[in-house]
PDB file of C-alpha atoms in Angstrom:
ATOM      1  CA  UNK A   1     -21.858 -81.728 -76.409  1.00 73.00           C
ATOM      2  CA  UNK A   2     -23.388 -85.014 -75.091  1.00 83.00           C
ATOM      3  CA  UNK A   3     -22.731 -88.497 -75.799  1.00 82.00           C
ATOM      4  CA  UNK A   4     -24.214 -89.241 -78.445  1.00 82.00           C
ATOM      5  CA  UNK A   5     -23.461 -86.240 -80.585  1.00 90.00           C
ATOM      6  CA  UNK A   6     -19.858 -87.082 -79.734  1.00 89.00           C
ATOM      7  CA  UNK A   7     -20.197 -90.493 -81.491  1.00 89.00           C
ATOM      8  CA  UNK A   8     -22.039 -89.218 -84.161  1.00 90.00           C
ATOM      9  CA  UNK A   9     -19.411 -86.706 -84.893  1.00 94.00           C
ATOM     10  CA  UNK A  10     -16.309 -89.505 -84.677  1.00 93.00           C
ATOM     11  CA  UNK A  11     -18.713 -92.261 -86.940  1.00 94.00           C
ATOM     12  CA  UNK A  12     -18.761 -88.944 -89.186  1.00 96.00           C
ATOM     13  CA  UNK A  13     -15.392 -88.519 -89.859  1.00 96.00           C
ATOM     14  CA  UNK A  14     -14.188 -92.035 -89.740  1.00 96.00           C
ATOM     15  CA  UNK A  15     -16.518 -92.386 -93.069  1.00 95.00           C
ATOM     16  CA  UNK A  16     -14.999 -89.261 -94.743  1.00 96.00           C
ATOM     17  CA  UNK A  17     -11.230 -90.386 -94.033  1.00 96.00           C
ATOM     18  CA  UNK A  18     -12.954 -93.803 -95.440  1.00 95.00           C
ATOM     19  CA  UNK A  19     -14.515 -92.212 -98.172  1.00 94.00           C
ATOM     20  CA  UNK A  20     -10.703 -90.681 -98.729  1.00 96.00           C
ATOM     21  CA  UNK A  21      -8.949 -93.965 -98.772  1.00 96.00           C
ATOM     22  CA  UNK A  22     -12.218 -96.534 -99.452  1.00 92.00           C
ATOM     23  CA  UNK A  23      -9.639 -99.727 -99.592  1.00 93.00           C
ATOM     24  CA  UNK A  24      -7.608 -99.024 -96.328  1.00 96.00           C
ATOM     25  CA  UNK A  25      -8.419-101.913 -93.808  1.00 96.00           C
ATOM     26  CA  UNK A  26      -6.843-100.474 -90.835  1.00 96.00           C
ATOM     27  CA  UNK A  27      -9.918 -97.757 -91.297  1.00 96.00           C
ATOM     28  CA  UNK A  28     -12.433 -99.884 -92.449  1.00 97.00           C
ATOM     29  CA  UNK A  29     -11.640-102.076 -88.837  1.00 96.00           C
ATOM     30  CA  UNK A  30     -11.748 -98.770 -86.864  1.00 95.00           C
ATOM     31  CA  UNK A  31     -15.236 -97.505 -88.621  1.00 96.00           C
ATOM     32  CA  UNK A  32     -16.872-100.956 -87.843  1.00 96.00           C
ATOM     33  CA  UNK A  33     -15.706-101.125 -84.617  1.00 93.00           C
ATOM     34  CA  UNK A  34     -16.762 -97.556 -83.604  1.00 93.00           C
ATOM     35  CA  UNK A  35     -20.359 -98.413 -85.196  1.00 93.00           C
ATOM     36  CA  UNK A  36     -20.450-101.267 -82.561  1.00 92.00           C
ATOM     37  CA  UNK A  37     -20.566 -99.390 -79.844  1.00 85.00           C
ATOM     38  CA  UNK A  38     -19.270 -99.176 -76.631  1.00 72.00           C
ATOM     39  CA  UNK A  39     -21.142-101.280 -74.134  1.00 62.00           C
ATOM     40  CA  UNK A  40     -19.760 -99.910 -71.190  1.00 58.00           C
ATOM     41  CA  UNK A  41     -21.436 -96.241 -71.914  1.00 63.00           C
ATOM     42  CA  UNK A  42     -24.866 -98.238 -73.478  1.00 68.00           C
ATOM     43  CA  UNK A  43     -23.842 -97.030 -76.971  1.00 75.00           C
ATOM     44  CA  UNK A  44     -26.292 -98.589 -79.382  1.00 84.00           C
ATOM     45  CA  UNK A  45     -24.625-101.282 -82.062  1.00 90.00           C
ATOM     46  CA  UNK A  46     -25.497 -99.642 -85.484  1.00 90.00           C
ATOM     47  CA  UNK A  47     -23.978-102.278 -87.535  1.00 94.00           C
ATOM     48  CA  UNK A  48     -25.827-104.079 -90.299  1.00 95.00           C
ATOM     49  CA  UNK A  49     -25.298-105.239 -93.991  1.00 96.00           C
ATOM     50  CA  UNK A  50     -25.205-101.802 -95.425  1.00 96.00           C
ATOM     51  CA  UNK A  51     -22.498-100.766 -93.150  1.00 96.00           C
ATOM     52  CA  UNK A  52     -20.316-104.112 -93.813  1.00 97.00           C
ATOM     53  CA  UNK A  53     -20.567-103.040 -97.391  1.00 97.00           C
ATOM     54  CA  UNK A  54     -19.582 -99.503 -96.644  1.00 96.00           C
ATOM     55  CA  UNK A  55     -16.869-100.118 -94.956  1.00 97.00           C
ATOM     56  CA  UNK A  56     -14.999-102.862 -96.704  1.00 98.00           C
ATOM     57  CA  UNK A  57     -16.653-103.353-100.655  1.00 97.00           C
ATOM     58  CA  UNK A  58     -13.657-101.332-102.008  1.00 97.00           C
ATOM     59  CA  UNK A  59     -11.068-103.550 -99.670  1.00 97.00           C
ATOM     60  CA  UNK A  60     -12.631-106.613-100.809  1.00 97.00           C
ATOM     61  CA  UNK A  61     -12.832-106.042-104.684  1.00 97.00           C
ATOM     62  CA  UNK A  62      -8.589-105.202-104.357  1.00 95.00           C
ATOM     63  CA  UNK A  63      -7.364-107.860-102.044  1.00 95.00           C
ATOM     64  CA  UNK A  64      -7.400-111.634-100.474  1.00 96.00           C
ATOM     65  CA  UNK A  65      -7.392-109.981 -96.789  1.00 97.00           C
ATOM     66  CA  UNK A  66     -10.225-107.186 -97.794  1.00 97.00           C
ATOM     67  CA  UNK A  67     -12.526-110.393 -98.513  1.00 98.00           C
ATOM     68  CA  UNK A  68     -11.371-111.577 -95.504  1.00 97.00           C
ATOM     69  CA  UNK A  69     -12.197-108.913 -93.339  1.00 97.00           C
ATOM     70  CA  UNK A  70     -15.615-108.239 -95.043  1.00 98.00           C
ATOM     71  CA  UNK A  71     -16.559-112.188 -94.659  1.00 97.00           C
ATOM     72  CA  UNK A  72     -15.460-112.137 -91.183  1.00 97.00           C
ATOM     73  CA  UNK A  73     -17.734-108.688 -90.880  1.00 97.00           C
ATOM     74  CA  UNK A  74     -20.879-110.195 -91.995  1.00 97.00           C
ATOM     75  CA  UNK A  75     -20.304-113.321 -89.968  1.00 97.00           C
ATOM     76  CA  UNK A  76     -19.786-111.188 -87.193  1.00 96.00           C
ATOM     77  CA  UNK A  77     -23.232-109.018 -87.779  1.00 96.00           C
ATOM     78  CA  UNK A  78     -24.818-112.586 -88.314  1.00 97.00           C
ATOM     79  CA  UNK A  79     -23.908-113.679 -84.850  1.00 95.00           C
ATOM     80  CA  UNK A  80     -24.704-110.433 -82.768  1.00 93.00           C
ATOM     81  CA  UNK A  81     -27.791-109.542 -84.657  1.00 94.00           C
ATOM     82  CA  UNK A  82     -29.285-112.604 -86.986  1.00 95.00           C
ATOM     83  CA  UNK A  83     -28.629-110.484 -89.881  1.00 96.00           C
ATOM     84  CA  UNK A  84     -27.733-112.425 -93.627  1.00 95.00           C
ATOM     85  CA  UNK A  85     -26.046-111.071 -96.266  1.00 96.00           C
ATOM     86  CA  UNK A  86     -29.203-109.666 -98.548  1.00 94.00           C
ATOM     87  CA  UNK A  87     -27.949-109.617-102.452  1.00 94.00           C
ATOM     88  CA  UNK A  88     -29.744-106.299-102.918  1.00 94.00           C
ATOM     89  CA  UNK A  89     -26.271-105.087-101.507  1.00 95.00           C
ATOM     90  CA  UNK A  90     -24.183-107.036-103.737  1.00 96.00           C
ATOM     91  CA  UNK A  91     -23.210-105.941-107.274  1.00 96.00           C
ATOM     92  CA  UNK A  92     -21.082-108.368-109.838  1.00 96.00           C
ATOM     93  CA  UNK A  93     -17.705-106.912-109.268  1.00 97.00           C
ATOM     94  CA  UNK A  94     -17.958-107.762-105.345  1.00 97.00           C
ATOM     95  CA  UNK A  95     -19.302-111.445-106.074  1.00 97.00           C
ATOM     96  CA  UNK A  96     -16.960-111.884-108.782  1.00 96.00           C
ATOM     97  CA  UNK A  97     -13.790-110.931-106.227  1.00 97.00           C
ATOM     98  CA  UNK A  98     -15.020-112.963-103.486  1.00 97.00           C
ATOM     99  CA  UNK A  99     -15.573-115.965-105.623  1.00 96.00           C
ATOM    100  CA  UNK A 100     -12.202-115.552-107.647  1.00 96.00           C
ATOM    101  CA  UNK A 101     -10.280-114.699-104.154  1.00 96.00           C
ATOM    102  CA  UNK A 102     -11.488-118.569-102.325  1.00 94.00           C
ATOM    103  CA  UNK A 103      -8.678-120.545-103.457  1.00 94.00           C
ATOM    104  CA  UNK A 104      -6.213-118.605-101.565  1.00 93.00           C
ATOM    105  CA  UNK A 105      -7.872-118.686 -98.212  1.00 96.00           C
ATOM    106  CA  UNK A 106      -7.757-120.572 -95.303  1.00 95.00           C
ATOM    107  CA  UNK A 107     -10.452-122.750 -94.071  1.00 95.00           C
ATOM    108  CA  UNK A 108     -12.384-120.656 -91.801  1.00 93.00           C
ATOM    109  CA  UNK A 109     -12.223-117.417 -94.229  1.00 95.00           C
ATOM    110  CA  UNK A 110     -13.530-119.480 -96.952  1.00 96.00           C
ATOM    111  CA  UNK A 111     -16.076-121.101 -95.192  1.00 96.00           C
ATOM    112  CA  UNK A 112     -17.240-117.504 -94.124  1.00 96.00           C
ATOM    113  CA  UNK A 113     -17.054-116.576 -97.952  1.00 97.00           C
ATOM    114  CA  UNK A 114     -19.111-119.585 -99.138  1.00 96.00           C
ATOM    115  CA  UNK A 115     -21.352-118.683 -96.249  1.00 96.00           C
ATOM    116  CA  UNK A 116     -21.975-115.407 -98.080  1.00 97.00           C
ATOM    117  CA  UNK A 117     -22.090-116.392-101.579  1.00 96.00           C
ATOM    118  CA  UNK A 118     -25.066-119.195-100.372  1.00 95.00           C
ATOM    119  CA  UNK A 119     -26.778-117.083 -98.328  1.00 95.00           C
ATOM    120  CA  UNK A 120     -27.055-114.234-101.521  1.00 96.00           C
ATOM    121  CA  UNK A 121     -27.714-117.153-104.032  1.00 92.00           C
ATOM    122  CA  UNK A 122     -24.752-116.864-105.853  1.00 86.00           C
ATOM    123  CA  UNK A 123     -22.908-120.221-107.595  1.00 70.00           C
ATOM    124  CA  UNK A 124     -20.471-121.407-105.953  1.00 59.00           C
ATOM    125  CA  UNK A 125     -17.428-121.622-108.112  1.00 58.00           C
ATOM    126  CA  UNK A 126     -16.292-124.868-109.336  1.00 56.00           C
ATOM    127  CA  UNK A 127     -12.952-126.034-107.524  1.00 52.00           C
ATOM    128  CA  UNK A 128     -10.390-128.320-109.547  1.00 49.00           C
ATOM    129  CA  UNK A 129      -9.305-131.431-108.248  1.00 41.00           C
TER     130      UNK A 129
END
């Protein structure tokens, strides 16, 4: 079995075990990085929106860190790639958890967030005072 089919076997059944346990974050983190790549054996980086979405929507509608890690994902895929977040991959519930989870984070996470929310044309929430 060659390279490639090797990856494409181990990206195969990191998305079933994630597809078994959607909101685990250790997994999410080890699909996203496997999708990267490795550069040392000239693996192609097959990350883009979709795949942020696939791996961490169901972390990010349950918890403050799933947001997190999704908002630090797409800033991430931004960087590497010049990729925005597109809203055809956002549905209400996501929006609606990262906007209600942005009082609770730190600077830099919520920057990322707001980042996101912009970039998709969503409101920004209102912040009290």
């Amino acid at each position: 079995m060659g390279e490639w089919e090797k990856r494409n076997r181990k990206l195969a059944g990191l998305r079933e075990e994630l597809q078994r346990s959607p909101a685990n974050l250790d997994l999410a983190n080890r699909y996203w990085r496997a999708l990267a790549g490795d550069g040392a054996k000239n693996e192609a980086d097959y990350r883009s929106g979709g795949y942020v979405i696939e791996a961490y929507r169901e972390a990010a509608l349950l918890s403050k860190e799933g947001v997190e890690a999704f908002a630090c994902a797409y800033r991430e895929l931004f960087d590497i790639s010049g990729e925005s977040p597109r809203m055809a991959f956002f549905d209400e519930p996501l929006v609606l958890s990262l906007k209600a989870k942005l009082p609770e984070m730190a600077e830099t996470d919520r920057r990322n967030v707001e980042w996101i929310l912009h970039s998709i044309g969503s409101q920004m929430p209102k912040v009290d005072e």
